[in-house]
């Protein structure tokens, strides 16, 4: 075993406080259970529980994933913001489907979602952009996200330029800024357990729109 491997193996995984998960006493929708778990995670001081992994696929079918921030959760789904011209934005335009994963170490919980992704209204995109601080708006206006950067000086210069634009045109909105919502067809709640009897509860959507209901199943861990 290499020294690195042995350092890795000395670390404890799922060291958080196991929560009681009574799968007979859950709400009818994954939205309500998510909110319940999220509030408990905040209470348990999970660090940055709003950060989630967003997985997409590129036009060749190859997976891609990165962290994004959860901005809202409602009947439309789990909301996040991204630049439509970025790799993830282009991947979502090409194939508007994604997976979202949360892992909350302090409560030893994982939540997984899969579903279609829709861009929200122009008004919602604009409102999210305008609510951001000037520096964040300037950074978005630079664009070119994930393209090769030749030097940090180029970034400083571009930011300086866009900050000046934002100051002189406070109503300026990036045409590429997008608010998106993933509407899940499947949501799984995973709870660790001291005796390794991990509890997994999956909600699967049946029907759509106003007729949607959720079927629940336990899964083998
Ligand atoms: C904690 C954290 C939160 C992030 N939140 C966002 C976000 O909400 N939206 C976003 O576009 N990028 C966010 N990023 C940056 C992305 O992870 C990623 O680096 C960037 O969007 C480029 O991704 P892409 O090349 O797949 O398009 C965040 C990064 C971290 C580490």
Coordinates of N, CA and C and ligand atoms in Angstrom, one line a residue:
X1 N 0.8 -1.2 0.0 CA 0.0 0.0 0.0 C 0.9 1.2 0.0
X2 N 0.6 2.2 -0.9 CA 1.4 3.4 -0.9 C 1.0 4.3 0.3
X3 N 1.9 5.2 0.7 CA 1.6 6.1 1.8 C 0.3 6.9 1.6
X4 N 0.1 7.3 0.3 CA -1.1 8.0 0.1 C -2.3 7.2 0.3
X5 N -2.3 6.0 -0.2 CA -3.4 5.1 -0.1 C -3.7 4.8 1.4
X6 N -2.6 4.7 2.2 CA -2.9 4.4 3.6 C -3.4 5.7 4.3
X7 N -3.0 6.8 3.9 CA -3.6 8.1 4.5 C -5.0 8.1 4.1
X8 N -5.4 7.8 2.9 CA -6.8 7.8 2.5 C -7.6 6.9 3.3
X9 N -7.1 5.7 3.5 CA -7.8 4.6 4.2 C -7.9 4.9 5.7
X10 N -7.1 5.8 6.2 CA -7.2 6.1 7.6 C -8.4 7.1 7.9
X11 N -8.9 7.7 6.8 CA -10.0 8.6 7.0 C -11.4 8.0 7.2
X12 N -12.2 8.5 8.0 CA -13.5 7.9 8.2 C -14.5 8.6 7.3
X13 N -15.3 7.7 6.6 CA -16.4 8.2 5.8 C -17.7 8.0 6.5
X14 N -18.7 8.9 6.3 CA -20.0 8.8 7.0 C -19.8 8.9 8.5
X15 N -19.0 9.9 8.9 CA -18.7 10.1 10.3 C -19.8 10.9 11.0
X16 N -20.7 11.5 10.2 CA -21.7 12.4 10.8 C -22.7 11.7 11.7
X17 N -23.5 12.5 12.4 CA -24.6 11.9 13.3 C -25.7 11.3 12.5
X18 N -25.9 10.0 12.7 CA -27.0 9.4 11.9 C -28.3 9.9 12.4
X19 N -29.2 10.2 11.4 CA -30.6 10.7 11.8 C -31.6 9.6 11.8
X20 N -32.6 9.7 12.6 CA -33.7 8.7 12.5 C -34.5 9.0 11.2
X21 N -34.7 8.0 10.4 CA -35.5 8.2 9.2 C -36.6 7.2 9.1
X22 N -37.8 7.6 9.6 CA -39.0 6.8 9.6 C -39.7 6.9 8.3
X23 N -39.5 5.9 7.4 CA -40.0 6.0 6.0 C -41.5 5.8 6.0
X24 N -42.1 5.5 7.1 CA -43.6 5.4 7.2 C -44.2 6.8 7.5
X25 N -43.4 7.7 7.9 CA -43.9 9.0 8.3 C -43.3 10.1 7.4
X26 N -43.4 9.9 6.1 CA -42.8 10.9 5.2 C -44.0 11.6 4.4
X27 N -43.7 12.8 4.0 CA -44.7 13.5 3.2 C -45.0 12.8 1.8
X28 N -46.1 13.3 1.2 CA -46.5 12.7 -0.1 C -45.5 13.0 -1.2
X29 N -44.8 14.2 -1.1 CA -44.0 14.6 -2.2 C -42.5 14.7 -1.8
X30 N -41.6 14.5 -2.7 CA -40.2 14.6 -2.4 C -39.8 16.1 -2.1
X31 N -40.6 17.0 -2.6 CA -40.4 18.4 -2.4 C -40.5 18.7 -0.8
X32 N -41.5 18.2 -0.3 CA -41.8 18.4 1.2 C -40.7 17.7 2.0
X33 N -40.3 16.5 1.6 CA -39.3 15.8 2.4 C -37.9 16.5 2.2
X34 N -37.6 17.0 1.0 CA -36.4 17.8 0.8 C -36.3 19.0 1.8
X35 N -37.4 19.7 1.8 CA -37.5 20.9 2.7 C -37.2 20.5 4.1
X36 N -37.9 19.4 4.5 CA -37.7 18.9 5.9 C -36.2 18.6 6.2
X37 N -35.7 17.8 5.3 CA -34.2 17.4 5.5 C -33.3 18.6 5.4
X38 N -33.6 19.6 4.5 CA -32.8 20.7 4.3 C -32.7 21.6 5.6
X39 N -33.9 21.8 6.2 CA -34.0 22.6 7.4 C -33.3 21.9 8.6
X40 N -33.4 20.5 8.6 CA -32.7 19.8 9.7 C -31.1 19.9 9.4
X41 N -30.7 19.9 8.2 CA -29.3 20.0 7.8 C -28.8 21.4 8.3
X42 N -29.5 22.4 8.1 CA -29.1 23.8 8.5 C -29.0 23.8 10.0
X43 N -30.0 23.2 10.7 CA -30.0 23.1 12.1 C -28.8 22.3 12.6
X44 N -28.4 21.3 11.9 CA -27.3 20.4 12.3 C -25.9 21.1 11.9
X45 N -26.0 22.3 11.3 CA -24.8 23.0 10.9 C -24.0 22.3 9.8
X46 N -24.8 21.6 8.9 CA -24.1 21.1 7.6 C -23.5 22.3 6.9
X47 N -22.3 22.1 6.5 CA -21.6 23.2 5.8 C -22.2 23.4 4.4
X48 N -22.6 24.6 4.1 CA -23.1 24.9 2.7 C -24.0 23.9 2.1
X49 N -25.1 23.6 2.8 CA -26.0 22.5 2.3 C -26.6 22.8 0.9
X50 N -26.6 24.1 0.5 CA -27.2 24.6 -0.7 C -26.3 24.3 -1.9
X51 N -25.1 23.8 -1.7 CA -24.2 23.5 -2.8 C -24.5 22.0 -3.3
X52 N -24.7 21.9 -4.6 CA -25.1 20.6 -5.1 C -24.2 20.3 -6.4
X53 N -24.1 19.0 -6.7 CA -23.4 18.6 -7.9 C -24.4 18.5 -9.0
X54 N -24.2 19.2 -10.1 CA -25.1 19.1 -11.2 C -24.4 18.3 -12.3
X55 N -25.0 17.2 -12.7 CA -24.4 16.4 -13.8 C -25.2 16.5 -15.1
X56 N -24.5 16.7 -16.1 CA -25.1 16.8 -17.5 C -24.4 15.9 -18.4
X57 N -24.8 15.8 -19.7 CA -24.0 15.0 -20.6 C -23.8 15.9 -21.8
X58 N -22.6 15.7 -22.4 CA -22.2 16.5 -23.6 C -22.8 15.9 -24.9
X59 N -22.6 16.5 -26.0 CA -23.2 16.0 -27.2 C -22.7 14.6 -27.6
X60 N -21.6 14.2 -27.1 CA -21.1 12.8 -27.4 C -21.6 11.8 -26.4
X61 N -22.4 12.3 -25.5 CA -23.0 11.4 -24.5 C -22.1 11.2 -23.3
X62 N -21.0 12.0 -23.2 CA -20.0 11.8 -22.1 C -20.5 12.7 -20.9
X63 N -20.4 12.1 -19.7 CA -20.9 12.9 -18.5 C -20.0 14.0 -18.2
X64 N -20.6 15.0 -17.5 CA -19.8 16.2 -17.0 C -20.5 16.6 -15.7
X65 N -19.8 17.1 -14.7 CA -20.4 17.4 -13.5 C -19.6 18.6 -12.8
X66 N -20.3 19.4 -12.0 CA -19.7 20.5 -11.3 C -20.7 20.9 -10.2
X67 N -20.1 21.8 -9.3 CA -20.9 22.3 -8.2 C -21.7 23.5 -8.7
X68 N -23.0 23.6 -8.2 CA -23.7 24.9 -8.4 C -24.5 25.1 -7.1
X69 N -25.1 26.3 -7.0 CA -25.8 26.6 -5.8 C -27.3 26.5 -6.1
X70 N -28.0 25.9 -5.1 CA -29.5 25.8 -5.2 C -30.1 27.1 -4.8
X71 N -30.9 27.7 -5.7 CA -31.4 29.0 -5.4 C -32.9 29.0 -5.0
X72 N -33.6 27.9 -5.3 CA -35.0 27.8 -4.9 C -35.4 26.4 -5.1
X73 N -36.6 26.1 -4.5 CA -37.2 24.8 -4.8 C -38.7 25.0 -4.7
X74 N -39.4 24.7 -5.8 CA -40.9 24.9 -5.8 C -41.5 23.9 -6.8
X75 N -42.7 24.1 -7.1 CA -43.4 23.1 -8.0 C -42.7 23.0 -9.4
X76 N -41.9 24.0 -9.8 CA -41.2 23.9 -11.0 C -39.9 23.0 -10.9
X77 N -39.4 22.9 -9.7 CA -38.3 22.0 -9.5 C -37.2 22.7 -8.6
X78 N -36.0 22.2 -8.8 CA -34.8 22.7 -8.1 C -34.1 23.7 -9.0
X79 N -34.0 24.9 -8.5 CA -33.5 26.0 -9.3 C -32.0 26.3 -9.2
X80 N -31.4 26.6 -10.3 CA -30.0 27.1 -10.2 C -29.8 28.1 -11.3
X81 N -28.7 28.8 -11.3 CA -28.4 29.8 -12.3 C -27.1 29.4 -13.0
X82 N -27.0 29.7 -14.3 CA -25.8 29.4 -15.0 C -25.7 30.2 -16.3
X83 N -24.5 30.3 -16.9 CA -24.4 31.0 -18.1 C -24.7 30.0 -19.3
X84 N -25.7 30.4 -20.1 CA -26.1 29.5 -21.2 C -25.0 29.3 -22.2
X85 N -24.0 30.1 -22.2 CA -22.9 29.9 -23.2 C -21.8 29.1 -22.6
X86 N -21.9 28.7 -21.3 CA -20.9 27.9 -20.7 C -21.0 26.4 -21.2
X87 N -20.1 25.6 -20.9 CA -20.2 24.2 -21.3 C -21.5 23.6 -20.7
X88 N -21.8 23.8 -19.4 CA -23.0 23.2 -18.9 C -24.3 23.8 -19.5
X89 N -24.2 25.1 -19.8 CA -25.4 25.7 -20.5 C -25.6 25.2 -21.9
X90 N -24.5 25.0 -22.6 CA -24.7 24.4 -23.9 C -25.1 22.9 -23.9
X91 N -24.6 22.2 -22.9 CA -25.0 20.8 -22.7 C -26.5 20.7 -22.4
X92 N -27.0 21.7 -21.6 CA -28.4 21.7 -21.2 C -29.3 22.1 -22.4
X93 N -28.8 23.0 -23.3 CA -29.5 23.3 -24.5 C -29.7 22.1 -25.4
X94 N -28.5 21.4 -25.5 CA -28.5 20.3 -26.4 C -29.3 19.1 -25.9
X95 N -29.2 18.9 -24.6 CA -29.9 17.8 -23.9 C -30.4 18.2 -22.6
X96 N -31.7 18.7 -22.5 CA -32.2 19.3 -21.3 C -32.6 18.3 -20.2
X97 N -31.6 17.6 -19.8 CA -31.8 16.6 -18.7 C -30.6 16.6 -17.8
X98 N -30.8 16.4 -16.5 CA -29.6 16.4 -15.6 C -29.9 15.6 -14.4
X99 N -28.8 15.4 -13.6 CA -28.9 14.8 -12.3 C -28.3 15.8 -11.3
X100 N -28.9 15.8 -10.1 CA -28.4 16.6 -9.0 C -28.1 15.7 -7.8
X101 N -27.0 16.0 -7.2 CA -26.6 15.2 -6.0 C -26.2 16.1 -4.8
X102 N -26.8 15.8 -3.7 CA -26.4 16.5 -2.4 C -25.7 15.5 -1.5
X103 N -24.6 15.8 -0.9 CA -24.1 15.0 0.2 C -23.9 15.9 1.4
X104 N -24.5 15.6 2.5 CA -24.4 16.4 3.7 C -23.7 15.6 4.8
X105 N -22.4 15.8 5.0 CA -21.6 14.9 5.9 C -22.1 15.0 7.3
X106 N -22.5 16.2 7.8 CA -22.8 16.2 9.3 C -24.1 15.4 9.6
X107 N -24.9 15.2 8.7 CA -26.1 14.4 8.9 C -26.1 13.0 8.2
X108 N -25.0 12.8 7.6 CA -24.7 11.5 6.9 C -25.9 11.2 5.9
X109 N -26.2 12.1 5.1 CA -27.3 12.0 4.1 C -26.9 12.3 2.7
X110 N -27.6 11.6 1.8 CA -27.4 11.9 0.4 C -28.8 12.1 -0.3
X111 N -28.9 13.0 -1.2 CA -30.2 13.1 -2.0 C -29.8 13.2 -3.4
X112 N -30.5 12.4 -4.2 CA -30.2 12.3 -5.7 C -31.5 12.6 -6.4
X113 N -31.4 13.4 -7.5 CA -32.5 13.7 -8.3 C -32.2 13.5 -9.8
X114 N -33.1 13.1 -10.6 CA -32.9 13.1 -12.0 C -34.2 13.7 -12.7
X115 N -34.0 14.4 -13.8 CA -35.1 14.9 -14.4 C -34.8 15.9 -15.6
X116 N -35.9 16.4 -16.1 CA -35.7 17.4 -17.2 C -35.4 18.7 -16.7
X117 N -34.7 19.5 -17.5 CA -34.3 20.9 -17.0 C -34.9 21.9 -18.0
X118 N -35.6 22.9 -17.4 CA -36.2 23.9 -18.3 C -35.6 25.3 -17.9
X119 N -35.4 26.1 -18.9 CA -35.0 27.5 -18.6 C -36.2 28.3 -18.1
X120 N -36.0 29.1 -17.1 CA -37.1 29.9 -16.6 C -37.4 31.1 -17.5
X121 N -38.4 31.8 -17.1 CA -38.8 33.0 -18.0 C -37.7 34.0 -18.1
X122 N -37.7 34.8 -19.2 CA -36.7 35.9 -19.3 C -36.7 36.8 -18.1
X123 N -37.9 37.0 -17.6 CA -38.1 37.9 -16.4 C -37.3 37.3 -15.2
X124 N -37.5 36.0 -15.0 CA -36.8 35.4 -13.9 C -35.3 35.4 -14.0
X125 N -34.8 35.2 -15.3 CA -33.4 35.3 -15.5 C -32.8 36.7 -15.2
X126 N -33.6 37.7 -15.7 CA -33.2 39.1 -15.5 C -33.2 39.4 -14.1
X127 N -34.2 39.0 -13.3 CA -34.4 39.4 -11.9 C -33.2 38.8 -11.1
X128 N -32.8 37.5 -11.4 CA -31.7 36.9 -10.7 C -30.4 37.7 -11.0
X129 N -30.2 38.0 -12.3 CA -29.0 38.8 -12.7 C -28.9 40.1 -11.9
X130 N -30.1 40.8 -12.0 CA -30.0 42.2 -11.4 C -29.9 42.2 -9.8
X131 N -30.3 41.0 -9.2 CA -30.2 40.9 -7.7 C -28.7 40.7 -7.3
X132 N -27.8 40.4 -8.2 CA -26.5 40.1 -7.9 C -25.6 41.3 -7.7
X133 N -24.6 41.2 -6.8 CA -23.7 42.4 -6.6 C -23.0 42.8 -7.9
X134 N -22.6 44.0 -8.0 CA -21.9 44.5 -9.2 C -20.8 43.6 -9.7
X135 N -19.9 43.2 -8.8 CA -18.8 42.4 -9.2 C -19.2 41.1 -9.8
X136 N -20.3 40.5 -9.2 CA -20.8 39.2 -9.8 C -21.4 39.5 -11.2
X137 N -22.1 40.6 -11.4 CA -22.7 40.9 -12.7 C -21.5 41.1 -13.7
X138 N -20.5 41.8 -13.3 CA -19.4 42.1 -14.2 C -18.7 40.8 -14.6
X139 N -18.5 39.9 -13.6 CA -17.9 38.6 -13.9 C -18.7 37.8 -14.9
X140 N -20.0 37.8 -14.7 CA -20.9 37.1 -15.7 C -20.8 37.7 -17.1
X141 N -20.7 39.1 -17.1 CA -20.7 39.8 -18.4 C -19.4 39.5 -19.2
X142 N -18.3 39.1 -18.5 CA -17.1 38.8 -19.2 C -17.4 37.6 -20.1
X143 N -18.2 36.6 -19.6 CA -18.5 35.4 -20.4 C -17.3 34.6 -20.5
X144 N -17.1 33.9 -21.6 CA -16.0 33.0 -21.9 C -15.7 31.9 -20.8
X145 N -16.7 31.6 -20.0 CA -16.5 30.7 -18.9 C -16.0 29.3 -19.4
X146 N -15.0 28.8 -18.8 CA -14.3 27.5 -19.1 C -13.5 27.6 -20.3
X147 N -13.3 28.7 -21.0 CA -12.3 28.8 -22.1 C -10.9 29.0 -21.5
X148 N -9.9 28.7 -22.2 CA -8.5 28.8 -21.7 C -8.2 30.3 -21.4
X149 N -7.7 30.6 -20.2 CA -7.3 31.9 -19.8 C -5.7 32.0 -20.0
X150 N -5.2 33.0 -20.7 CA -3.8 33.0 -20.9 C -3.0 33.5 -19.7
X151 N -3.6 34.5 -19.0 CA -2.9 35.0 -17.8 C -3.9 35.6 -16.9
X152 N -3.6 35.7 -15.6 CA -4.4 36.3 -14.6 C -4.6 37.8 -14.9
X153 N -3.6 38.4 -15.6 CA -3.7 39.8 -16.0 C -4.9 40.0 -16.9
X154 N -5.1 39.0 -17.8 CA -6.2 39.1 -18.8 C -7.5 39.2 -18.0
X155 N -7.6 38.3 -17.0 CA -8.9 38.3 -16.2 C -9.1 39.6 -15.4
X156 N -8.0 40.1 -14.8 CA -8.1 41.4 -14.1 C -8.5 42.5 -15.0
X157 N -8.0 42.5 -16.2 CA -8.3 43.6 -17.2 C -9.8 43.4 -17.7
X158 N -10.2 42.2 -17.9 CA -11.6 42.0 -18.4 C -12.6 42.4 -17.3
X159 N -12.2 42.1 -16.0 CA -13.1 42.4 -14.9 C -13.2 43.9 -14.8
X160 N -12.1 44.6 -14.9 CA -12.0 46.0 -14.7 C -12.9 46.7 -15.8
X161 N -12.8 46.1 -17.0 CA -13.6 46.7 -18.2 C -15.1 46.5 -17.9
X162 N -15.5 45.3 -17.4 CA -16.9 45.0 -17.2 C -17.5 45.8 -16.0
X163 N -16.6 46.0 -15.0 CA -17.1 46.8 -13.8 C -17.4 48.2 -14.3
X164 N -16.6 48.7 -15.2 CA -16.9 50.1 -15.7 C -18.2 50.1 -16.5
X165 N -18.4 49.0 -17.3 CA -19.7 49.0 -18.0 C -20.9 48.9 -17.1
X166 N -20.8 48.1 -16.0 CA -21.9 47.9 -15.1 C -22.1 49.3 -14.4
X167 N -21.0 50.0 -14.1 CA -21.2 51.3 -13.4 C -21.9 52.3 -14.3
X168 N -21.5 52.3 -15.6 CA -22.1 53.3 -16.5 C -23.5 52.9 -17.1
X169 N -23.7 51.6 -17.1 CA -25.1 51.1 -17.6 C -25.7 50.1 -16.5
X170 N -26.2 50.7 -15.4 CA -26.6 49.8 -14.3 C -27.8 48.9 -14.7
X171 N -28.5 49.1 -15.8 CA -29.6 48.2 -16.2 C -29.1 47.1 -17.1
X172 N -27.8 47.1 -17.4 CA -27.3 46.1 -18.4 C -27.5 44.6 -17.8
X173 N -28.0 43.8 -18.7 CA -28.2 42.4 -18.3 C -27.5 41.4 -19.3
X174 N -26.8 40.4 -18.8 CA -26.2 39.5 -19.7 C -27.3 38.7 -20.5
X175 N -27.2 38.6 -21.8 CA -28.2 37.9 -22.6 C -28.0 36.4 -22.3
X176 N -26.9 36.0 -21.8 CA -26.6 34.5 -21.6 C -27.0 34.0 -20.2
X177 N -27.4 35.0 -19.3 CA -27.6 34.5 -17.9 C -28.9 33.7 -17.9
X178 N -28.8 32.5 -17.3 CA -30.0 31.7 -17.3 C -30.4 31.2 -15.9
X179 N -31.7 31.2 -15.6 CA -32.2 30.5 -14.4 C -32.8 29.2 -15.0
X180 N -32.5 28.1 -14.3 CA -33.0 26.8 -14.8 C -33.7 26.1 -13.6
X181 N -34.6 25.2 -13.9 CA -35.2 24.4 -12.9 C -35.2 22.9 -13.4
X182 N -34.7 22.1 -12.5 CA -34.8 20.6 -12.8 C -36.0 20.1 -12.1
X183 N -36.9 19.6 -13.0 CA -38.2 19.0 -12.5 C -38.0 17.5 -12.4
X184 N -37.8 16.9 -11.2 CA -37.4 15.5 -11.1 C -38.5 14.6 -11.4
X185 N -38.1 13.4 -12.1 CA -39.1 12.3 -12.2 C -38.8 11.3 -11.2
X186 N -37.6 11.5 -10.5 CA -37.1 10.5 -9.5 C -36.3 11.2 -8.5
X187 N -36.5 10.9 -7.2 CA -35.7 11.6 -6.1 C -35.5 10.5 -5.1
X188 N -34.2 10.3 -4.7 CA -33.9 9.3 -3.7 C -33.2 9.9 -2.5
X189 N -33.8 9.6 -1.3 CA -33.2 10.0 0.0 C -32.5 8.9 0.6
X190 N -31.2 9.1 1.0 CA -30.3 8.1 1.5 C -29.9 8.5 2.9
X191 N -30.1 7.6 3.9 CA -29.7 7.9 5.2 C -28.7 6.9 5.7
X192 N -27.6 7.3 6.2 CA -26.6 6.4 6.8 C -27.1 5.9 8.2
X193 N -26.5 4.8 8.6 CA -27.0 4.1 9.8 C -25.8 3.5 10.5
X194 N -25.8 3.5 11.8 CA -24.6 3.1 12.6 C -24.3 1.6 12.3
X195 N -25.4 0.8 12.0 CA -25.2 -0.6 11.8 C -25.1 -1.0 10.3
X196 N -24.9 0.0 9.5 CA -24.8 -0.1 8.0 C -26.1 -0.6 7.4
X197 N -27.2 -0.4 8.1 CA -28.5 -0.7 7.4 C -29.0 0.6 6.8
X198 N -28.3 1.0 5.8 CA -28.6 2.3 5.2 C -30.1 2.3 4.7
X199 N -30.8 3.4 4.9 CA -32.2 3.5 4.5 C -32.2 4.3 3.2
X200 N -32.8 3.7 2.2 CA -33.0 4.4 0.9 C -34.5 4.5 0.6
X201 N -34.9 5.7 0.3 CA -36.4 5.8 -0.1 C -36.4 6.6 -1.4
X202 N -37.0 6.0 -2.4 CA -37.1 6.6 -3.7 C -38.6 7.0 -4.0
X203 N -38.7 8.2 -4.5 CA -40.0 8.7 -5.0 C -39.9 8.7 -6.5
X204 N -40.9 8.1 -7.2 CA -41.0 8.2 -8.6 C -42.3 8.8 -9.0
X205 N -42.2 9.8 -9.9 CA -43.4 10.5 -10.4 C -44.2 9.7 -11.3
X206 N -45.5 9.7 -11.0 CA -46.5 9.0 -11.9 C -47.4 10.1 -12.4
X207 N -47.6 10.2 -13.7 CA -48.4 11.3 -14.3 C -47.6 12.5 -14.4
X208 N -48.3 13.6 -14.9 CA -47.6 14.9 -15.0 C -48.5 16.0 -14.7
X209 N -47.9 17.2 -14.6 CA -48.7 18.4 -14.4 C -49.5 18.3 -13.1
X210 N -50.8 18.8 -13.2 CA -51.7 18.8 -12.0 C -52.0 17.4 -11.6
X211 N -51.9 16.4 -12.5 CA -52.2 15.0 -12.1 C -51.1 14.2 -11.6
X212 N -49.9 14.8 -11.4 CA -48.8 14.1 -10.9 C -49.0 13.6 -9.5
X213 N -48.5 12.4 -9.3 CA -48.5 11.9 -7.9 C -47.1 11.1 -7.8
X214 N -46.8 10.8 -6.5 CA -45.5 10.2 -6.3 C -45.6 8.8 -5.7
X215 N -44.9 7.8 -6.3 CA -44.9 6.5 -5.7 C -43.6 6.3 -5.0
X216 N -43.7 5.7 -3.8 CA -42.5 5.5 -3.0 C -42.1 4.1 -2.9
X217 N -40.8 3.8 -2.9 CA -40.3 2.5 -2.7 C -39.0 2.6 -1.8
X218 N -38.8 1.5 -1.1 CA -37.6 1.4 -0.4 C -36.6 0.7 -1.3
X219 N -35.3 1.0 -1.2 CA -34.3 0.3 -2.1 C -33.3 -0.4 -1.3
X220 N -32.9 -1.6 -1.8 CA -31.8 -2.3 -1.1 C -30.5 -1.3 -1.1
X221 N -29.9 -1.3 0.1 CA -28.7 -0.4 0.1 C -27.5 -0.9 -0.7
Ligands
LIG1 C1 -19.3 25.9 -4.2 C2 -19.4 26.2 -5.6 C3 -20.6 26.8 -6.1 C4 -20.7 27.1 -7.5 N1 -21.9 27.7 -7.9 C5 -22.1 27.9 -9.2 C6 -23.4 28.3 -9.7 O1 -24.4 28.5 -9.0 N2 -23.5 28.5 -11.0 C7 -22.4 28.4 -11.9 O2 -22.6 28.6 -13.1 N3 -21.2 28.0 -11.5 C8 -21.0 27.7 -10.2 N4 -19.8 27.3 -9.7 C9 -18.7 27.1 -10.7 C10 -18.9 25.7 -11.4 O3 -18.7 24.6 -10.5 C11 -18.1 25.6 -12.6 O4 -16.7 25.7 -12.3 C12 -18.4 26.6 -13.7 O5 -19.8 27.0 -13.7 C13 -18.0 26.1 -15.1 O6 -18.7 24.9 -15.4 P1 -18.9 24.3 -16.8 O7 -17.5 24.4 -17.5 O8 -19.3 22.9 -16.6 O9 -19.9 25.1 -17.5 C14 -19.6 26.9 -8.4 C15 -18.4 26.4 -7.9 C16 -18.3 26.0 -6.5 C17 -17.1 25.4 -6.1

